XYZ file of C-alpha atoms in Angstrom:
231
model
C -98.799 102.054 -72.031
C -96.722 99.562 -73.841
C -96.145 96.181 -72.242
C -92.736 96.024 -70.430
C -89.913 93.868 -71.276
C -89.360 90.825 -68.844
C -86.187 91.355 -67.224
C -86.269 88.373 -64.725
C -82.691 87.007 -64.135
C -81.074 90.213 -65.764
C -79.081 93.000 -64.497
C -79.410 96.681 -65.253
C -77.076 99.730 -64.654
C -78.971 102.969 -64.306
C -77.025 106.428 -63.762
C -78.628 109.424 -62.323
C -80.801 107.105 -60.023
C -80.888 109.159 -56.896
C -84.163 110.819 -57.753
C -86.261 111.816 -60.723
C -86.386 109.881 -63.961
C -83.380 107.876 -62.919
C -85.052 106.560 -59.817
C -88.269 105.915 -61.689
C -86.343 104.065 -64.492
C -84.430 101.829 -61.854
C -87.747 101.129 -60.168
C -89.511 100.179 -63.271
C -86.692 97.790 -64.261
C -87.005 96.165 -60.917
C -90.573 95.802 -61.248
C -90.158 93.867 -64.344
C -87.729 91.579 -62.704
C -84.191 93.198 -63.062
C -81.542 93.401 -60.300
C -80.261 96.945 -60.671
C -77.002 98.779 -60.038
C -77.770 102.424 -59.400
C -75.268 105.244 -59.744
C -75.380 108.959 -58.622
C -73.377 111.550 -56.860
C -76.057 112.080 -54.357
C -75.420 109.340 -51.965
C -78.441 109.671 -49.613
C -80.937 109.620 -52.419
C -79.067 106.780 -54.003
C -79.352 104.586 -50.892
C -83.026 105.407 -50.832
C -83.588 104.006 -54.348
C -81.567 101.047 -53.501
C -83.603 100.309 -50.422
C -86.841 100.674 -52.661
C -85.521 98.231 -55.126
C -84.622 95.667 -52.377
C -88.211 96.040 -50.799
C -89.366 94.698 -54.289
C -87.447 91.408 -53.887
C -84.502 92.649 -56.160
C -80.862 93.000 -55.621
C -79.633 96.451 -55.549
C -76.089 97.866 -55.792
C -75.581 101.453 -54.804
C -72.669 103.047 -56.441
C -72.034 106.719 -55.228
C -69.833 107.965 -58.143
C -69.390 111.103 -59.828
C -69.883 110.404 -63.550
C -68.162 113.745 -64.601
C -65.056 111.843 -63.633
C -64.069 109.674 -66.551
C -62.667 106.807 -64.542
C -65.991 106.350 -62.706
C -67.589 105.452 -65.857
C -65.617 102.237 -66.385
C -65.738 101.669 -62.539
C -69.511 101.635 -62.503
C -69.565 98.823 -65.045
C -66.750 96.771 -63.494
C -68.438 96.951 -59.928
C -71.798 96.023 -61.385
C -70.391 92.789 -63.245
C -68.190 92.012 -60.144
C -70.908 92.383 -57.578
C -74.174 91.365 -59.657
C -72.471 88.861 -61.952
C -73.481 90.218 -65.485
C -74.805 93.268 -67.360
C -77.858 93.154 -69.729
C -78.840 96.667 -69.739
C -77.452 100.180 -69.570
C -79.646 103.153 -69.051
C -77.845 106.566 -69.347
C -80.068 108.887 -67.442
C -77.650 111.202 -65.370
C -77.771 114.848 -66.506
C -77.144 118.336 -65.462
C -79.230 121.397 -66.765
C -77.604 124.791 -66.114
C -79.555 127.573 -67.818
C -78.255 131.059 -67.960
C -77.224 133.844 -70.185
C -74.525 132.667 -72.666
C -72.149 135.499 -71.865
C -72.250 134.658 -68.187
C -71.817 130.672 -68.480
C -68.564 129.825 -66.887
C -66.047 127.515 -68.361
C -66.714 125.081 -65.321
C -70.417 125.085 -66.003
C -69.880 124.293 -69.647
C -67.333 121.465 -68.836
C -69.512 119.925 -66.350
C -72.658 119.896 -68.721
C -70.442 118.298 -71.300
C -68.883 115.781 -68.871
C -72.218 114.461 -67.445
C -74.484 114.843 -70.340
C -72.331 113.622 -73.290
C -68.968 112.210 -72.228
C -70.127 110.068 -69.442
C -72.679 108.209 -71.570
C -70.018 107.540 -74.163
C -67.323 106.257 -71.720
C -70.023 104.266 -69.853
C -71.141 102.606 -73.090
C -67.476 102.022 -74.144
C -66.914 100.153 -71.078
C -70.012 98.129 -71.162
C -70.122 97.143 -74.727
C -68.262 93.729 -74.179
C -70.757 92.685 -71.490
C -73.774 93.875 -73.382
C -72.772 92.162 -76.571
C -72.254 88.897 -74.643
C -75.644 89.104 -73.003
C -77.483 90.450 -76.248
C -78.506 93.368 -74.273
C -79.548 96.818 -74.648
C -78.694 100.476 -74.220
C -81.124 103.382 -73.707
C -79.772 106.873 -73.513
C -81.941 109.836 -72.193
C -81.720 112.657 -74.540
C -84.360 115.540 -74.672
C -86.602 117.465 -76.895
C -83.873 120.189 -76.640
C -81.973 117.848 -79.003
C -84.427 118.863 -81.907
C -85.361 122.489 -80.918
C -83.109 125.306 -79.775
C -84.015 126.771 -76.310
C -82.833 130.114 -75.276
C -80.411 130.149 -72.290
C -79.800 126.504 -72.717
C -77.046 126.487 -75.304
C -74.859 123.881 -73.523
C -77.782 121.773 -72.638
C -79.068 121.719 -76.124
C -75.467 120.854 -77.652
C -75.106 117.949 -75.433
C -78.542 116.529 -75.939
C -78.138 117.103 -79.836
C -74.793 115.158 -79.620
C -76.185 112.294 -77.401
C -78.927 111.818 -79.894
C -76.591 111.710 -82.939
C -74.127 109.475 -81.141
C -76.999 106.974 -80.357
C -77.746 106.852 -84.025
C -74.220 106.429 -84.913
C -73.652 103.543 -82.343
C -77.045 101.961 -83.483
C -75.801 102.026 -87.089
C -72.204 100.607 -86.165
C -73.779 97.610 -84.232
C -76.791 96.982 -86.353
C -75.605 93.506 -87.229
C -74.624 92.593 -83.729
C -76.678 91.218 -80.727
C -77.481 94.596 -79.050
C -80.141 97.219 -79.251
C -79.176 100.823 -78.871
C -81.963 103.456 -78.492
C -82.869 106.741 -76.992
C -85.887 108.338 -75.376
C -86.245 112.140 -75.779
C -88.830 113.379 -73.315
C -90.175 116.882 -73.137
C -90.500 118.826 -69.754
C -90.595 116.570 -66.587
C -91.439 117.552 -63.033
C -87.917 116.607 -61.578
C -85.181 118.255 -59.590
C -83.450 119.426 -62.817
C -86.437 121.849 -63.318
C -85.383 123.589 -60.267
C -82.599 125.332 -62.199
C -85.257 127.462 -63.930
C -84.913 129.829 -60.916
C -81.496 130.938 -62.495
C -83.548 132.612 -65.224
C -85.399 134.833 -62.948
C -85.770 138.195 -64.560
C -85.054 137.223 -68.155
C -87.574 137.529 -71.048
C -90.975 136.093 -69.837
C -91.986 135.202 -73.321
C -88.890 133.120 -73.994
C -89.162 131.290 -70.545
C -92.719 130.221 -71.446
C -91.505 128.969 -74.876
C -88.711 126.892 -73.315
C -91.354 125.206 -71.179
C -90.594 126.226 -67.563
C -94.241 127.419 -67.005
C -95.890 124.763 -69.014
C -98.716 122.882 -67.146
C -98.479 119.792 -69.252
C -95.225 118.426 -67.921
C -94.976 114.725 -68.516
C -94.654 112.218 -65.525
C -91.200 110.463 -64.997
C -93.022 107.071 -64.709
C -94.168 107.260 -68.219
C -91.003 108.139 -69.538
C -89.381 105.421 -67.391
C -91.913 102.865 -68.897
C -90.783 103.804 -72.200
C -87.206 103.140 -71.565
C -88.045 99.626 -69.991
C -89.920 98.811 -73.085
């Protein structure tokens, strides 16, 4: 695995940090020296992550916020800077994955997927940019292999991940001459809580289910993806 960045004396903000890849990313950044603000709607899991970070000798700020609410995106950045003093890195990890037959997906499910997977990263980035430019910092967005390959029963998810991938490219081009790095990681299947949503696909075409990866044995480890993000 690649050598991690040295984040000693720096502050990172990680969304979706109550479990899974978000937690692994927050812990990896703490491991390489960062103080970490962690954000998630799941308050109990979030506090567990913060406790783990503090046990590593780093400062942790737990922010139980629903990132589907646009105002919370700016609030997360503001609280991080106010409480931890600066912002050097933003990791947009929070995501929802609501598979289902297209004709049965509700407006609310579509709106939630768009709000968390695509809109929240944009509005959090917009709020964070002045601080990150000052700190010569970095942004890492978590997209997905679904950004590059269509997956049956995941139309909304694929749309958001494709959008987030291209948005990352657009931002990287816009700020290419300024002191900031803007990247994305696009993992394949991971053994996280999101995979539990696959239960919604029970009874659908088994061949398609296998092709979208729900039954694949080679799911990657969240720690490996977190290490990539830290790098």
